[in-house]
Coordinates of N, CA and C in Angstrom, one line a residue:
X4 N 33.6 32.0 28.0 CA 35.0 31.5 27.9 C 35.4 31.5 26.4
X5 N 36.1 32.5 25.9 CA 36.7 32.6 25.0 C 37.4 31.5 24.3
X6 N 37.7 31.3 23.4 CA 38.1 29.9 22.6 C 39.4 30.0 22.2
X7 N 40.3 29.7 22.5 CA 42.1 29.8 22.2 C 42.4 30.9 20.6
X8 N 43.2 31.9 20.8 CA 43.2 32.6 19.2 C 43.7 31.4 18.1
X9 N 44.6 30.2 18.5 CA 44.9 29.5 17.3 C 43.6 29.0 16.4
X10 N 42.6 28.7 17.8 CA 41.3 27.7 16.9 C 40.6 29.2 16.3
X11 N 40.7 30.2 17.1 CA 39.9 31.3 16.0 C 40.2 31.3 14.8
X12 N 41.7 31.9 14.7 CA 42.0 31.9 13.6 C 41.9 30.7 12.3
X13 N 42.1 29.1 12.7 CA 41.7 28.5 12.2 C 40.2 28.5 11.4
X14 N 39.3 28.7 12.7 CA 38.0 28.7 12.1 C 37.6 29.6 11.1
X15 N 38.4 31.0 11.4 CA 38.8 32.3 10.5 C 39.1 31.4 8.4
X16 N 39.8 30.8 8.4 CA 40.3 30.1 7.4 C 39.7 29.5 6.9
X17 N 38.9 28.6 7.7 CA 38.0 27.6 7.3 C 36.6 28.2 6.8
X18 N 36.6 29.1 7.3 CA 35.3 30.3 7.0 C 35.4 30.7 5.6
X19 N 36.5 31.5 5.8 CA 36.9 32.1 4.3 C 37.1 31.1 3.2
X20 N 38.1 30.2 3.0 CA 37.9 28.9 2.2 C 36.4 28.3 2.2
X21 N 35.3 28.1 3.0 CA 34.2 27.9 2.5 C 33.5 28.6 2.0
X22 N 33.5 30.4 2.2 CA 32.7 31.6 1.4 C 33.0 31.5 0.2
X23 N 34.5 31.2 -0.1 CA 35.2 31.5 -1.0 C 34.9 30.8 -2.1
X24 N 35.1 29.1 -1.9 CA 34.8 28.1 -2.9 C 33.4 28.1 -3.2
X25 N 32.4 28.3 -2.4 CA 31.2 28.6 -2.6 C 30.7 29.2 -3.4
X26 N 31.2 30.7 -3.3 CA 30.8 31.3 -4.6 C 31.6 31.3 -5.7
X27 N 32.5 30.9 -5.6 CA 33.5 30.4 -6.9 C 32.5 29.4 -7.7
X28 N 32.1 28.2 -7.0 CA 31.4 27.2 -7.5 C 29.5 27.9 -8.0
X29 N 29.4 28.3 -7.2 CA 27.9 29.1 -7.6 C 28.0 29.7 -8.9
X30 N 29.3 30.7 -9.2 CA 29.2 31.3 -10.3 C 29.7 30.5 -11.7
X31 N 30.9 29.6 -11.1 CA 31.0 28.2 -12.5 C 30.0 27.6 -12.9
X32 N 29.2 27.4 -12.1 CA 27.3 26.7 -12.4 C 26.6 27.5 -13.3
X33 N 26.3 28.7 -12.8 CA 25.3 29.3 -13.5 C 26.0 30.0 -15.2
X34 N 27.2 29.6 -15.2 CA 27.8 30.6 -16.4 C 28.6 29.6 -17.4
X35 N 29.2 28.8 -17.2 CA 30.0 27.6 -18.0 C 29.1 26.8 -18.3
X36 N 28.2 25.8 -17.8 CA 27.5 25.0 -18.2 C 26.5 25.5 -19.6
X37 N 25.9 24.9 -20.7 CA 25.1 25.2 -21.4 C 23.7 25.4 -20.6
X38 N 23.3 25.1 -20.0 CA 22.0 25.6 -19.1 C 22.6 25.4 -17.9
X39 N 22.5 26.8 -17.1 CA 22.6 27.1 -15.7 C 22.0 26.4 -14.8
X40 N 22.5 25.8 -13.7 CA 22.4 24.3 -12.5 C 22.1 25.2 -11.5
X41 N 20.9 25.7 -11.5 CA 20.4 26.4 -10.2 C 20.3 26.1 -9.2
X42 N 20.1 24.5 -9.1 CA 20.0 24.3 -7.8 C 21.3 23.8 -6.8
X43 N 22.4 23.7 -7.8 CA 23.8 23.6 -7.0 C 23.8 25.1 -7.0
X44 N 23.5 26.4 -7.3 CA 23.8 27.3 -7.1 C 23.0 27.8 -5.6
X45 N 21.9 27.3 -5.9 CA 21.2 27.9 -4.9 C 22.1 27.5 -3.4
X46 N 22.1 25.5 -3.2 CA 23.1 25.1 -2.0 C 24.3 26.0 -1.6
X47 N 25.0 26.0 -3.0 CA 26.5 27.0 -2.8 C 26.0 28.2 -2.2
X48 N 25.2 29.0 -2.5 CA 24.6 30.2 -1.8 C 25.0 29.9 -0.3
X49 N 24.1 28.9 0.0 CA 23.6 28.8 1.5 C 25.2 28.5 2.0
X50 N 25.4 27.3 1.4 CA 27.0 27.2 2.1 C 28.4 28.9 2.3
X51 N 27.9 29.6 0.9 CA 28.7 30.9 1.4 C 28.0 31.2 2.3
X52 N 26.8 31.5 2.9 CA 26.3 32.5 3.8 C 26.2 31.6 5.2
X53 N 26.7 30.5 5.0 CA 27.4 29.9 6.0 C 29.0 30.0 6.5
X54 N 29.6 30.4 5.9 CA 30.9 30.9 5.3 C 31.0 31.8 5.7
X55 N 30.0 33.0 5.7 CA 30.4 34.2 6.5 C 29.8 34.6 7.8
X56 N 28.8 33.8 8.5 CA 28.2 33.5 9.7 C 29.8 32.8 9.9
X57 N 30.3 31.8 10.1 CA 32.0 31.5 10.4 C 33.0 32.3 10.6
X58 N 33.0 33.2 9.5 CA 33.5 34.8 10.0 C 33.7 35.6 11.0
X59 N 32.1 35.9 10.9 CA 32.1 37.0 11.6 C 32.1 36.1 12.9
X60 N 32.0 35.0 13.5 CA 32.1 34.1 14.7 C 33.8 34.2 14.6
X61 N 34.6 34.3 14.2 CA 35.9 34.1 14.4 C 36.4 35.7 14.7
X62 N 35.5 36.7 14.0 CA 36.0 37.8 14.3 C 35.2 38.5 15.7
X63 N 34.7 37.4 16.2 CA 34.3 38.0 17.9 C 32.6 38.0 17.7
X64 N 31.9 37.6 16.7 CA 30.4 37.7 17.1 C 29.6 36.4 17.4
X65 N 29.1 36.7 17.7 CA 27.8 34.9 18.4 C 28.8 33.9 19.3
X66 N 29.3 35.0 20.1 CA 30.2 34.1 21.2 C 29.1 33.6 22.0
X67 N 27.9 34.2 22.4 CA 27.4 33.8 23.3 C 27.1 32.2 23.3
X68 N 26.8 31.9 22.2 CA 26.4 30.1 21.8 C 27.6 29.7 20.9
X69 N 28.6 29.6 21.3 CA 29.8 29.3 20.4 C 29.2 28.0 19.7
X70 N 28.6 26.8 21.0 CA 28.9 25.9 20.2 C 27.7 25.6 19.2
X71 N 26.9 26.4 19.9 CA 25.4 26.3 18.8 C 25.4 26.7 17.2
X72 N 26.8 27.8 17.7 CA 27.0 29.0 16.3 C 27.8 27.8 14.8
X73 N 28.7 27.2 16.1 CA 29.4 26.3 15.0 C 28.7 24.9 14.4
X74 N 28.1 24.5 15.9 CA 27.2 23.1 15.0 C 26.1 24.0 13.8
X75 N 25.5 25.2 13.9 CA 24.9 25.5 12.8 C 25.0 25.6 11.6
X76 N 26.5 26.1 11.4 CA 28.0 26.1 10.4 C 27.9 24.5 9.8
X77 N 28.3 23.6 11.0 CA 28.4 22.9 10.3 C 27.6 21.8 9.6
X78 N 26.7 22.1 10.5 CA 25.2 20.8 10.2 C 24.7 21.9 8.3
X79 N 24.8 22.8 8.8 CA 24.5 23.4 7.1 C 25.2 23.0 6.2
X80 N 26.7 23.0 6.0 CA 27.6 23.0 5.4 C 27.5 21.3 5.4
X81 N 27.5 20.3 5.8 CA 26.9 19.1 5.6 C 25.7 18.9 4.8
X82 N 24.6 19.3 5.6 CA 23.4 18.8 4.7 C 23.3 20.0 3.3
X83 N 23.5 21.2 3.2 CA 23.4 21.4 1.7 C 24.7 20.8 0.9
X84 N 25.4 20.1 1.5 CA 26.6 19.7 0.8 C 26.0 18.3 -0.2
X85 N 25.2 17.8 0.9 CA 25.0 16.7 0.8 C 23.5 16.5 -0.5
X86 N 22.9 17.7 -0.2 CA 21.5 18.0 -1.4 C 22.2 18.6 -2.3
X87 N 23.0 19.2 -2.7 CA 24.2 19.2 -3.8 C 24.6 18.6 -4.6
X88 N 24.7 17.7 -3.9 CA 25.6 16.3 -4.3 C 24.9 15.5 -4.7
X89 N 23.7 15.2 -4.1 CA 22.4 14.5 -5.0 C 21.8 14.9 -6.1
X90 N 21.7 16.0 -6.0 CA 21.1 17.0 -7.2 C 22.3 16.8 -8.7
X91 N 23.0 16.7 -8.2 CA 23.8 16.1 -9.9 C 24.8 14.8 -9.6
X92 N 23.9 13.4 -8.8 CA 24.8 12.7 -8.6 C 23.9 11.4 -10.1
X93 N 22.4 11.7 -10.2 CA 21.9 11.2 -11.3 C 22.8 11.7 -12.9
X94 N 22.8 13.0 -13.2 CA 23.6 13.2 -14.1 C 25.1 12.5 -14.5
X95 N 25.6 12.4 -13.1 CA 27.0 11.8 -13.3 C 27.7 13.2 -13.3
X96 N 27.4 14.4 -13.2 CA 28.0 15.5 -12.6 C 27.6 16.7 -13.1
X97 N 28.3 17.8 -13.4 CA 27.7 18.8 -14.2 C 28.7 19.1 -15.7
X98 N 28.3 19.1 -16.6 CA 28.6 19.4 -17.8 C 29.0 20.9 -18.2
X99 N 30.5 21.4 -17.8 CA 30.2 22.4 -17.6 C 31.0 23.2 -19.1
X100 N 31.1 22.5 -20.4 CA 31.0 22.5 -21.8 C 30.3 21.9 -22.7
X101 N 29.8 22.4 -23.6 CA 29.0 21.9 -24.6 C 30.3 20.7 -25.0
X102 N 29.7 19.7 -24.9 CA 30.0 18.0 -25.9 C 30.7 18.0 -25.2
X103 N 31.4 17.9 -24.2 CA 32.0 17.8 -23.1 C 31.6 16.9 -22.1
X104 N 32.4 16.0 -21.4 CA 31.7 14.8 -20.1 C 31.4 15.6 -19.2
X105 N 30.8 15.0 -18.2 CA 30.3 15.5 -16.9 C 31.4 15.5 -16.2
X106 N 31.6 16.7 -15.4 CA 32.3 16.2 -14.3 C 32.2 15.9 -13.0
X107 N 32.1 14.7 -12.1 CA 32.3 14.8 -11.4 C 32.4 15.1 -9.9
X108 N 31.4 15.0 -8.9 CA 31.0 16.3 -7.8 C 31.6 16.0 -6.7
X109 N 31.8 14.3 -6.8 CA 32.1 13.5 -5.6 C 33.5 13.9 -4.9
X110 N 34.6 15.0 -5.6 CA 35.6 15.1 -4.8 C 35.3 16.2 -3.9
X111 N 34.3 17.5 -5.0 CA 33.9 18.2 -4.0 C 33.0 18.0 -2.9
X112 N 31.9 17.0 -3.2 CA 30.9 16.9 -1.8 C 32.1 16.3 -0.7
X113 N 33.2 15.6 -0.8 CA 34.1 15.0 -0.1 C 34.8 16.0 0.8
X114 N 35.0 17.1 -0.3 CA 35.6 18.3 0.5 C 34.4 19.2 1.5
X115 N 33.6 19.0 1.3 CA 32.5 19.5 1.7 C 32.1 18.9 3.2
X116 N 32.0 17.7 3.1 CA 31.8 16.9 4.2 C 33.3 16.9 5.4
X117 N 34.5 17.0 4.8 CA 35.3 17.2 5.6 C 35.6 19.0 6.4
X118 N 35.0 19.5 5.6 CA 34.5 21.1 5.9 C 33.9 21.4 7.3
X119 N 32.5 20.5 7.1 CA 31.5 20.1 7.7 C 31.9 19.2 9.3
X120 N 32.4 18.7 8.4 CA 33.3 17.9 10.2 C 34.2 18.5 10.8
X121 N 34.9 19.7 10.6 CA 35.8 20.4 10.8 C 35.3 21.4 11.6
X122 N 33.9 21.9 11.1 CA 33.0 23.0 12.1 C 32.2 22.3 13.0
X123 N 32.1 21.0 13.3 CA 31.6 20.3 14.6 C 32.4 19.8 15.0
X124 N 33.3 19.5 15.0 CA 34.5 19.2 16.0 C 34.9 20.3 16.7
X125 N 35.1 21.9 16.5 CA 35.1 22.6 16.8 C 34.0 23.1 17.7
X126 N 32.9 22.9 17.1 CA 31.8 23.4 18.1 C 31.5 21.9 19.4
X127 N 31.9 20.9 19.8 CA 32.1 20.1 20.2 C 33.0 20.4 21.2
X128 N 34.5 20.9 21.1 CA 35.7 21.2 21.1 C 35.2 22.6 22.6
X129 N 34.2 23.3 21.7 CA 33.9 24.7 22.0 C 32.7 24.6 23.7
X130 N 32.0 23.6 23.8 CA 31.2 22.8 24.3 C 32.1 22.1 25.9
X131 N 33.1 20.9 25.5 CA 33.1 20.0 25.9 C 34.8 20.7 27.2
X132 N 35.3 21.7 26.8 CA 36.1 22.1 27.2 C 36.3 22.7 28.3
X133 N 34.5 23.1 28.5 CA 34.2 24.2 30.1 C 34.5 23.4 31.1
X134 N 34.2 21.8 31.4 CA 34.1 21.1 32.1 C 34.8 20.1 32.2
X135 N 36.1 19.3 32.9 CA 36.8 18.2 33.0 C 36.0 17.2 32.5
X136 N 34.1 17.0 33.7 CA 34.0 15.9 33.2 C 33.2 15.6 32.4
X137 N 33.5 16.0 31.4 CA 33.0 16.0 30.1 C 33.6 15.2 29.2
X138 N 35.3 15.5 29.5 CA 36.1 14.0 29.3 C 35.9 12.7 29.3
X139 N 35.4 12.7 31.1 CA 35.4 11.5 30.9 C 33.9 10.7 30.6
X140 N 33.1 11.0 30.2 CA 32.0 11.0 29.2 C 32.0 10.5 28.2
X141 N 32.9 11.2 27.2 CA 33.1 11.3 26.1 C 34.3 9.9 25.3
X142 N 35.1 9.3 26.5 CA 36.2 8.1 26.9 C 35.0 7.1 26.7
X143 N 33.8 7.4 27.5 CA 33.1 6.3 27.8 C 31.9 5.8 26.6
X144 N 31.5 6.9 25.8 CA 31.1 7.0 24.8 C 31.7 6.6 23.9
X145 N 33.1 7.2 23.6 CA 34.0 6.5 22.9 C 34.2 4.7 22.7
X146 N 34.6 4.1 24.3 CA 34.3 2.9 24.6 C 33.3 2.2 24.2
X147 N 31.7 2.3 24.3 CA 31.0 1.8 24.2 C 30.6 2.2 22.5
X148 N 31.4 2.7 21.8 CA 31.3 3.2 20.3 C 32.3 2.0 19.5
X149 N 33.2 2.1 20.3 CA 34.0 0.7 19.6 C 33.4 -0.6 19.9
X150 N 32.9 -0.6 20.9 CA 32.4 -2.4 21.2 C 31.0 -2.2 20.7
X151 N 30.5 -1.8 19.8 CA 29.3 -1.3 19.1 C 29.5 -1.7 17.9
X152 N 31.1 -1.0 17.1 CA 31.5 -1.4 16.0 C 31.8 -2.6 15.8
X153 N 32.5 -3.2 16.4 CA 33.3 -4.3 16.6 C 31.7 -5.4 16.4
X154 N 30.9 -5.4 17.2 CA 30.0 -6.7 16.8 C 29.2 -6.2 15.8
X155 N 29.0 -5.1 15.3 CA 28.3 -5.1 13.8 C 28.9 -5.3 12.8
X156 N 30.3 -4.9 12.9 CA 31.4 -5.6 11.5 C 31.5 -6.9 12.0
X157 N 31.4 -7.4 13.4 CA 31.9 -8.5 12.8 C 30.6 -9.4 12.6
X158 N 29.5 -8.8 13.1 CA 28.3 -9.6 12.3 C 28.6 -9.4 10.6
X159 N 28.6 -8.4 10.2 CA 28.5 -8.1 8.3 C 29.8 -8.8 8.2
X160 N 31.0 -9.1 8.4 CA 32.5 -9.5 8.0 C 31.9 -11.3 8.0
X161 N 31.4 -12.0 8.9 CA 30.9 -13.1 9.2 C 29.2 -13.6 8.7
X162 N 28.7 -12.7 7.8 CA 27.6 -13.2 7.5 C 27.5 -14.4 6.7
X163 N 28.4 -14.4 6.0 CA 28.2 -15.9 5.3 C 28.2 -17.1 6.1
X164 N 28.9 -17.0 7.3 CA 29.4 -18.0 8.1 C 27.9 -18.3 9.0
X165 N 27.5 -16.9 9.3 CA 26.2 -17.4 10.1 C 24.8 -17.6 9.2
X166 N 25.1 -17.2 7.9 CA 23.7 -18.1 7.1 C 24.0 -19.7 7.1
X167 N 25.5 -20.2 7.2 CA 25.4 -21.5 6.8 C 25.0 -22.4 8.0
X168 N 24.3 -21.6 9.6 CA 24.2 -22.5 10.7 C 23.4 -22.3 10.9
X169 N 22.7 -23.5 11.6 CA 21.2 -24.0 11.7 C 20.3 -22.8 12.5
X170 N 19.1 -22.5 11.6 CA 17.9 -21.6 11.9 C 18.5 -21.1 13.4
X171 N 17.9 -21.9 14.5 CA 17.8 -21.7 16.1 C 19.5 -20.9 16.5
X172 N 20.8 -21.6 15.7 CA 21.9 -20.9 16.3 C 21.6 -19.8 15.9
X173 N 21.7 -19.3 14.5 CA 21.6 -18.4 13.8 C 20.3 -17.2 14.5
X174 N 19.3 -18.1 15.0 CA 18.7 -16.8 15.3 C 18.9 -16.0 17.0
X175 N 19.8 -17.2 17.4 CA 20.2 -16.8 19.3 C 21.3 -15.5 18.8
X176 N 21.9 -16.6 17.7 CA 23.3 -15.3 17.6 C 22.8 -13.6 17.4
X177 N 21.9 -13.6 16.7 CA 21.4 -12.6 15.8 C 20.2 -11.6 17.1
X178 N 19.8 -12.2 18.2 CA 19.1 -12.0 19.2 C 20.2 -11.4 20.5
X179 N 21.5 -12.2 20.0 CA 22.0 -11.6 21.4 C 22.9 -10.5 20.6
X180 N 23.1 -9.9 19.4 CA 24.2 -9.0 18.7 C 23.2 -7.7 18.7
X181 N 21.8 -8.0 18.7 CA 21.1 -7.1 18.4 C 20.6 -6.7 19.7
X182 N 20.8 -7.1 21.2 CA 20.8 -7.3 22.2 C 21.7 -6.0 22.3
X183 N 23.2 -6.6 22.1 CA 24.4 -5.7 22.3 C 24.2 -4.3 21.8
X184 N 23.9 -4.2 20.6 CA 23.6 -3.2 19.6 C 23.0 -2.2 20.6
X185 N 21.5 -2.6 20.8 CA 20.9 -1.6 21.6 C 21.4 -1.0 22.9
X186 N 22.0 -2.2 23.4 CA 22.9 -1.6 24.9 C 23.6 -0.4 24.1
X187 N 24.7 -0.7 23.3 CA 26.0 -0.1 23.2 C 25.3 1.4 22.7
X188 N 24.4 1.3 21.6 CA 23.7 2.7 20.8 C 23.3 3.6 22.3
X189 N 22.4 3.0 23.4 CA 22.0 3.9 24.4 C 22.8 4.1 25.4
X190 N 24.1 3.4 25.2 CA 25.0 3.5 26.3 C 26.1 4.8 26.2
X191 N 26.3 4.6 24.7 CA 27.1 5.6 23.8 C 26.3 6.8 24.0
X192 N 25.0 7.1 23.1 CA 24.6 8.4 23.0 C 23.8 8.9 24.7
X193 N 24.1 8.2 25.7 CA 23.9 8.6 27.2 C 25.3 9.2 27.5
X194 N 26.2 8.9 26.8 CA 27.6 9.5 27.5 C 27.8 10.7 26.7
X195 N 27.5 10.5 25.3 CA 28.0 11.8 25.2 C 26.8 12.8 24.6
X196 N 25.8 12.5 25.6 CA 24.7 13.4 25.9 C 25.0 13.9 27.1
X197 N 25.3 13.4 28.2 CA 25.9 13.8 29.6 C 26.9 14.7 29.4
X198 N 27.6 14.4 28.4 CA 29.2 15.2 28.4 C 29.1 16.5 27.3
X199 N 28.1 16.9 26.7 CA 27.4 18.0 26.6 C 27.0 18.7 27.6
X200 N 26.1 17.8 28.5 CA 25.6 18.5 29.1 C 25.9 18.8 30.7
X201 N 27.2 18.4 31.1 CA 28.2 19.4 31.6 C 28.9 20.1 31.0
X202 N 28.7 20.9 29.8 CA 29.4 22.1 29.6 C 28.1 23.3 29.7
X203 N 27.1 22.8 30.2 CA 25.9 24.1 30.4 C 26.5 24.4 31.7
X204 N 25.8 26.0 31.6 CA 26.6 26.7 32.7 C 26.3 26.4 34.2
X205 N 25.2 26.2 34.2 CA 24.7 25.6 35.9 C 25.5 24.5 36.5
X206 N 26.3 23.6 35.5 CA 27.1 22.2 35.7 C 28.5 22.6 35.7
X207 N 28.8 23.6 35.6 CA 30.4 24.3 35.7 C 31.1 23.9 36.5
X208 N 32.1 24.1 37.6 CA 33.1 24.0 38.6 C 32.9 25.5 38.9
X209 N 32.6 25.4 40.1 CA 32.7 26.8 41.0 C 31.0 27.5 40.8
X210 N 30.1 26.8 40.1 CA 28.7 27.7 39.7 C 28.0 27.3 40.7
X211 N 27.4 28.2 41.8 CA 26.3 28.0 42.8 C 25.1 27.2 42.0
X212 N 24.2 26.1 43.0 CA 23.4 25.3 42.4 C 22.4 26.3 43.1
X213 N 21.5 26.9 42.0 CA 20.1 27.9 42.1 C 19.2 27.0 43.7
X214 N 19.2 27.9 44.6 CA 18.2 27.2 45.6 C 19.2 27.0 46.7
X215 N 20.4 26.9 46.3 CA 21.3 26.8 47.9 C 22.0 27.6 48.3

């Protein structure tokens, strides 16, 4: 099932803007700085050649695993974003003139990460679309994702309040949030593990069940 031409084209864009800043950034590393930052060059490498895997998927190739092709995109484009980002987050950035401050990485790993979330939403998107009820999976995951949030902020939002009450409350409270927690984490990642996995092809609408 082919994926709508707006989201191609999209992803087409998103491709090219990631090849593109990539090696823009690779080559301001190795050439402006007084000593060449090889190892943001090296990441930026990988992120263009992630950049153009996005391409050529927008211009018709590795349809077969759309959504494998994009979570690959994007889980790359995250985690070298993210070893990037570490690699000159001790410096305070890269120095890319003599006597000159550092600049800075954190707007681009920012841009990076929103990059990155942009090619799994899509590969998600690409996934969750074969199947209605995949929907509603993903509602329910959703659901049990807020009432997850909700008692862990409001445990950290209230912690002062519950250090100042006696050992036994303090540790029933702390016994039954941690109680919730576990429900809500296996409740959530069961739904939208289910809702993955009606978009495999054997779980379709209309797909003969092998054996009958």
């Amino acid at each position: 099932m082919s994926l709508p031409k707006p989201v191609m084209r999209t992803i087409g864009l998103l491709s090219a803007a990631l090849a593109l800043s990539a090696a823009g950034m690779g080559v301001a590393c190795t050439i402006f700085p007084p000593h060449a930052v090889w190892v943001v060059f090296g990441f930026e490498l990988i992120m263009c050649l992630a950049g153009v895997v996005g391409l050529l998927f927008a211009r018709g190739q590795f349809q077969e695993g759309q959504g494998m092709t994009l979570l690959c995109v994007g889980g790359t484009v995250l985690f070298a974003g993210f070893l990037s980002f570490l690699s000159t987050y001790g410096p305070g950035g890269i120095v890319f003139r003599t006597n000159a401050a550092a600049t800075s990485m954190t707007p681009w790993f920012v841009s990076r990460i929103a990059l990155g979330l942009c090619f799994l939403s899509f590969a998600a998107y690409a996934v969750l679309r074969r199947n209605p009820k995949s929907r509603a999976y993903i509602v329910r995951g959703l659901v049990a994702s807020v009432v997850l949030a909700l008692v862990v902020g409001g445990m950290y939002v209230g912690r002062n309040a519950l250090n100042s009450m006696p050992g036994a409350v303090r540790g029933v409270i702390f016994a039954i949030g941690a109680l919730v927690a576990v429900i809500g984490v296996a409740a959530a990642g069961h739904c939208f593990i289910r809702a993955f996995e009606c978009g495999r092809p054997e779980q379709l609408p209309g797909t003969a069940t092998p054996g009958a």
